[in-house]
Short mmCIF file of C-alpha atoms and ligand atoms in Angstrom, two decimals:
data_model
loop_
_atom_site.label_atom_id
_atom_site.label_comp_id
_atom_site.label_asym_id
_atom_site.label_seq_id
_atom_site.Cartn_x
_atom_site.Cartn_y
_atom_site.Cartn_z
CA UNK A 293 0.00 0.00 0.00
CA UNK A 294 1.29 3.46 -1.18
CA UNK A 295 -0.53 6.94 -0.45
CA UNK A 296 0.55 9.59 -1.21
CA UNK A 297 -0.62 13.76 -1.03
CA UNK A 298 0.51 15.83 -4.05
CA UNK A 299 0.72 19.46 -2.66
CA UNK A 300 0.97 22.74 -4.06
CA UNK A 301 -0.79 25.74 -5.20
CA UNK A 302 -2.85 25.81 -7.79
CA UNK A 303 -1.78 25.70 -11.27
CA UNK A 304 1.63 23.61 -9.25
CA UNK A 305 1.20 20.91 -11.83
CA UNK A 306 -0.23 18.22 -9.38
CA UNK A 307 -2.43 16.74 -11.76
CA UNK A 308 -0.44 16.76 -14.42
CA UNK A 309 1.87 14.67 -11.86
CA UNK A 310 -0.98 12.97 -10.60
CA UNK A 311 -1.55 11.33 -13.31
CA UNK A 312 2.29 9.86 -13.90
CA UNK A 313 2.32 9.02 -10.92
CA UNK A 314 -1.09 6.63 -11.12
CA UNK A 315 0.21 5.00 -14.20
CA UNK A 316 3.83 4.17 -12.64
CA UNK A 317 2.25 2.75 -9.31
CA UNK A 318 -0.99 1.58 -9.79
CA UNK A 319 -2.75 3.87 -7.42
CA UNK A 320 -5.70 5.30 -7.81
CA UNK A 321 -5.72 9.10 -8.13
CA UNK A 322 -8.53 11.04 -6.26
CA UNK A 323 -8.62 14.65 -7.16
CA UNK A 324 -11.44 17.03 -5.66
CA UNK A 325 -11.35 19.70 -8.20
CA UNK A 326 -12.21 16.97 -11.01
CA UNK A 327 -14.83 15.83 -9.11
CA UNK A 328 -16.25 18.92 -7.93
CA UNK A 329 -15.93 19.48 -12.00
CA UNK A 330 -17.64 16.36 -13.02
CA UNK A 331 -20.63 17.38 -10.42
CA UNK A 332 -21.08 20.53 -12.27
CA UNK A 333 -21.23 19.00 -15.66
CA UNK A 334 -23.88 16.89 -14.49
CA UNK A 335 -25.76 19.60 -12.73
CA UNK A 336 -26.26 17.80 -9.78
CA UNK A 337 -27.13 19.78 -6.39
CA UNK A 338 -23.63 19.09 -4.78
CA UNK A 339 -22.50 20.65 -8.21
CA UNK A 340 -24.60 23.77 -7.98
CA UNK A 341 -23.22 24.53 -4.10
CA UNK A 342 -19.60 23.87 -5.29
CA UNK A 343 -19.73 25.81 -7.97
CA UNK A 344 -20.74 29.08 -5.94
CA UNK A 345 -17.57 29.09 -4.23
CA UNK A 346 -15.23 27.68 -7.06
CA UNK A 347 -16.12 30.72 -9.44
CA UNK A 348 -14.62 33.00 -6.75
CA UNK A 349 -11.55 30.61 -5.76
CA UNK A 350 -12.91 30.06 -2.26
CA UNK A 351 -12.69 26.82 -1.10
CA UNK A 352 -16.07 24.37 -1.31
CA UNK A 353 -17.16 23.95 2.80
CA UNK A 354 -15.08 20.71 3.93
CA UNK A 355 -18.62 18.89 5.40
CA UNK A 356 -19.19 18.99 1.69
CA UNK A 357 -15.62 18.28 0.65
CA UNK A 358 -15.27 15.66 3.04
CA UNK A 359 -18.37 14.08 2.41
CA UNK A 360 -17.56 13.55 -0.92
CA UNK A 361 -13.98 12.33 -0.74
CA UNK A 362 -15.14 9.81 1.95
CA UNK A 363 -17.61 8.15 -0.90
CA UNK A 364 -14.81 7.98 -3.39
CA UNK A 365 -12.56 5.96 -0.94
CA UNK A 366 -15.19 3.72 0.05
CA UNK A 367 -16.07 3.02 -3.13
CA UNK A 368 -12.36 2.12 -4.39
CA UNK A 369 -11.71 0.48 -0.96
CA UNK A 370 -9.48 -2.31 -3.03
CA UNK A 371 -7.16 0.17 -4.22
CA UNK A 372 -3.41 -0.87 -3.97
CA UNK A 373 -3.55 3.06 -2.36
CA UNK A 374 -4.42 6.65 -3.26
CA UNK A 375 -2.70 9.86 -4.62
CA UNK A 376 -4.64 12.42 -3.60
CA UNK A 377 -4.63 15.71 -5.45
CA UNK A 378 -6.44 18.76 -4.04
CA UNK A 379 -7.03 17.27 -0.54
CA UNK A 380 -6.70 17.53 1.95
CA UNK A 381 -6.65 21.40 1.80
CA UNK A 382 -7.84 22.65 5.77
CA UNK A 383 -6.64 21.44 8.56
CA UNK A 384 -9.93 19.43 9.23
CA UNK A 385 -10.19 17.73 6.17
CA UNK A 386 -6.48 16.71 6.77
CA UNK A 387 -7.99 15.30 10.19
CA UNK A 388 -10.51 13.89 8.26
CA UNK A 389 -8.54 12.05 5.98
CA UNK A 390 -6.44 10.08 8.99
CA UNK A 391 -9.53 9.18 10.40
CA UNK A 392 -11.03 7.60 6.85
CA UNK A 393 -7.33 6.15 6.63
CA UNK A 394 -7.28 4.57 9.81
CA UNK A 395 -10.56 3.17 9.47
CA UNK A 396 -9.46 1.41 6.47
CA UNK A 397 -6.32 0.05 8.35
CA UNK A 398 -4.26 2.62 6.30
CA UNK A 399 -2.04 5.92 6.15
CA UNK A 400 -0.57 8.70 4.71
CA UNK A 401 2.96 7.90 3.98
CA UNK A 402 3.99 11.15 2.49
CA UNK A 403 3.26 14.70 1.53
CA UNK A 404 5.00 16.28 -1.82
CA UNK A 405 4.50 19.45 -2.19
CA UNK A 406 5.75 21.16 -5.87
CA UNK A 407 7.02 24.74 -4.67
CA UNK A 408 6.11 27.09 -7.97
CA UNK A 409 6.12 30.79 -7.07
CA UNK A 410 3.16 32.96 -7.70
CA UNK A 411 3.95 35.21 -10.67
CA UNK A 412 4.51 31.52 -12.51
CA UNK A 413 1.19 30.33 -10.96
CA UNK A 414 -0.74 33.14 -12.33
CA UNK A 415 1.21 33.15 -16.05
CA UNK A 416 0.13 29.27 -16.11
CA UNK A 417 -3.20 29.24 -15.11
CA UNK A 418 -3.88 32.45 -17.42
CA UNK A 419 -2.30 29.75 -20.38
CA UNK A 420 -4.27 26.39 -19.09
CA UNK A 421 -7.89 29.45 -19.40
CA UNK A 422 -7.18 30.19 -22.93
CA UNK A 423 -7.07 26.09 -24.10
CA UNK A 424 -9.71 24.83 -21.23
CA UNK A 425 -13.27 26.06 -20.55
CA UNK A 426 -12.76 26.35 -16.57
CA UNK A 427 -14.17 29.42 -15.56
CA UNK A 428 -11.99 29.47 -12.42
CA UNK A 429 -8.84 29.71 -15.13
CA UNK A 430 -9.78 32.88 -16.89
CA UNK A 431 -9.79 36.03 -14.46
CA UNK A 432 -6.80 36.87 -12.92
CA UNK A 433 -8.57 38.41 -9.51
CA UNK A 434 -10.11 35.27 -9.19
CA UNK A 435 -6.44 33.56 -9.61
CA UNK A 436 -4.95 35.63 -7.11
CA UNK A 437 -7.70 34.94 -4.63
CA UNK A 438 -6.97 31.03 -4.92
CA UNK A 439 -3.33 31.77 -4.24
CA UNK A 440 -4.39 33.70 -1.30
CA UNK A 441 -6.55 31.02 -0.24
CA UNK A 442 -3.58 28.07 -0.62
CA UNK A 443 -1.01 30.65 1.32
CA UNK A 444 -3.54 31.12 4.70
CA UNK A 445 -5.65 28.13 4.32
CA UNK A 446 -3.88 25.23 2.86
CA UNK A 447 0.08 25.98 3.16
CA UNK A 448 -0.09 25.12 6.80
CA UNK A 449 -1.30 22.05 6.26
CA UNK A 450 2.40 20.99 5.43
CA UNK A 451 3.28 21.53 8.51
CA UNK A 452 1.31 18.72 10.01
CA UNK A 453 3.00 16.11 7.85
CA UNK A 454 6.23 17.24 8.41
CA UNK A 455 5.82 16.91 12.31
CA UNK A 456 5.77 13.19 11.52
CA UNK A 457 8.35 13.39 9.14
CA UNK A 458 6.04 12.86 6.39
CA UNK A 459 6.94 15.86 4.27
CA UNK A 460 9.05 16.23 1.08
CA UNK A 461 9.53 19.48 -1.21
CA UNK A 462 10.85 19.73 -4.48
CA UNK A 463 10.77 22.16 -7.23
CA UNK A 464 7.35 22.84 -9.02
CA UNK A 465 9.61 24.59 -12.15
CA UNK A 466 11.42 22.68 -15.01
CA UNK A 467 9.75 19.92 -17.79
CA UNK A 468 7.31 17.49 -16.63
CA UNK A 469 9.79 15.02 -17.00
CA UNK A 470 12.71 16.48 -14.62
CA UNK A 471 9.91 16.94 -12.09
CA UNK A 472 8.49 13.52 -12.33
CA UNK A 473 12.00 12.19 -12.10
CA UNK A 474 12.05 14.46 -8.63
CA UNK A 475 8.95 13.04 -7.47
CA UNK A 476 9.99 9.28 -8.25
CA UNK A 477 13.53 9.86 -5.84
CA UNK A 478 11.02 10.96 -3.45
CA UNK A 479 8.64 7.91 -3.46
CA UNK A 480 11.36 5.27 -3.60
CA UNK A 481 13.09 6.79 -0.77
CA UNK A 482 10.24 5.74 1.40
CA UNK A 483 10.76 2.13 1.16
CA UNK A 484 6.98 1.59 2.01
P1 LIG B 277 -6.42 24.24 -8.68
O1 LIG B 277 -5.62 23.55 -7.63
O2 LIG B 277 -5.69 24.36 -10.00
O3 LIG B 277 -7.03 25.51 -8.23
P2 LIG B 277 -8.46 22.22 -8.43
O4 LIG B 277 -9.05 21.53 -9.59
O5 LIG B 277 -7.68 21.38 -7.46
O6 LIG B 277 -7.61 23.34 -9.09
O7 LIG B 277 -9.58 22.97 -7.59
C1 LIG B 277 -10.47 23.88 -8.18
C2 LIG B 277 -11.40 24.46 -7.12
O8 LIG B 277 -12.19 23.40 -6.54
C3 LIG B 277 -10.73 25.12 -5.92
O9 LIG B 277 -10.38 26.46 -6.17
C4 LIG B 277 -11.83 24.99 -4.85
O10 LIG B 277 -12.84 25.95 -5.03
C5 LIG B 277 -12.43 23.62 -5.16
N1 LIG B 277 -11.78 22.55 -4.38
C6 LIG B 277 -11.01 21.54 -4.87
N2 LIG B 277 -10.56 20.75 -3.89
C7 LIG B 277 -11.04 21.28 -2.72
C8 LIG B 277 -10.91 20.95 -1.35
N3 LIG B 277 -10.17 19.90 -0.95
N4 LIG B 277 -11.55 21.71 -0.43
C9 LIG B 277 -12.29 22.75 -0.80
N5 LIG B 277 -12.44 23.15 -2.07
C10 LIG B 277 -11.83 22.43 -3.04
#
């Protein structure tokens, strides 16, 4: 069992990662803001309420959040383990997650966060608006806000894995390729 917790700001490239990273070990990639996405697509009521906070890069409530994470782990409960992209983001949903986690007889064994500063962030995300129709992607005060949001909200959160020695860092900036390369020396060298 592997599972891991890609971290970064927005626009960091964690899906992007996420999605290497699924293929090489066979885990089973859980990201919120796809399936806060997929919700609105199918304009379902959990859709509607997310999408209120998405369009001004607030975070969705974590009793929703959580609530909905929870469903995708118990439904993929044979996993050989989990990336998890976008969560946990608060401090309670990072509670929440060691609680679903121990209930399955399971844990976090590390944090990765991609460190990309923001004047990158905002340049990329401005690039991924023009080519995708994610309304989040397109205004740059909206951008900003999420980076605000990830600095006071979410940033800490690394903290709390690196108190168990759980934490890794490496560079959000260079080709997919040198990063994923980065992220693999990180992975191995937990020996789980
Ligand atoms: P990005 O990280 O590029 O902003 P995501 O697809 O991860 O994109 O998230 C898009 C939006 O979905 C976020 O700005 C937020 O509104 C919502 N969201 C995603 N994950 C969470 C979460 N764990 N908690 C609260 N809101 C979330």
């Amino acid at each position: 069992m592997l599972n891991l917790i890609l971290f970064g700001p927005p626009g960091s490239g964690k899906g992007t990662q996420a999605a290497k990273l699924e293929k090489t070990y066979g885990l089973f990639h859980i990201s919120t803001g796809d399936m806060f996405r997929s919700e609105i697509e199918n304009g379902t009521e959990l859709g509607k309420q997310a999408h209120e906070f998405m369009s001004r890069g607030e975070l969705v409530p974590d009793e929703v959040t959580i609530g909905m994470l929870r469903n995708r782990m118990l439904a993929h409960s044979e996993a050989k383990g989990f990336i998890f992209d976008g969560f946990p983001r608060t401090e309670p949903q990072a509670d929440a997650l060691d609680h679903l986690m121990s209930g399955m007889n399971q844990q976090i064994d590390a944090l990765i966060l991609l460190e990309v500063p923001e004047e990158e962030i905002v340049h990329r995300i401005l690039k991924r608006g023009k080519d995708s129709n994610r309304s989040d992607d397109g205004d740059e005060d909206v951008i900003r806000n999420r980076f605000r949001v990830y600095q006071s909200k979410t940033a800490p959160i690394y903290n709390y894995y690196d108190k168990r020695g759980k934490a890794f860092k490496i560079s959000g900036l260079g080709t997919i390729d040198e990063i994923f390369s980065c992220l693999l020396e990180a992975v191995d060298s937990l020996r789980v």
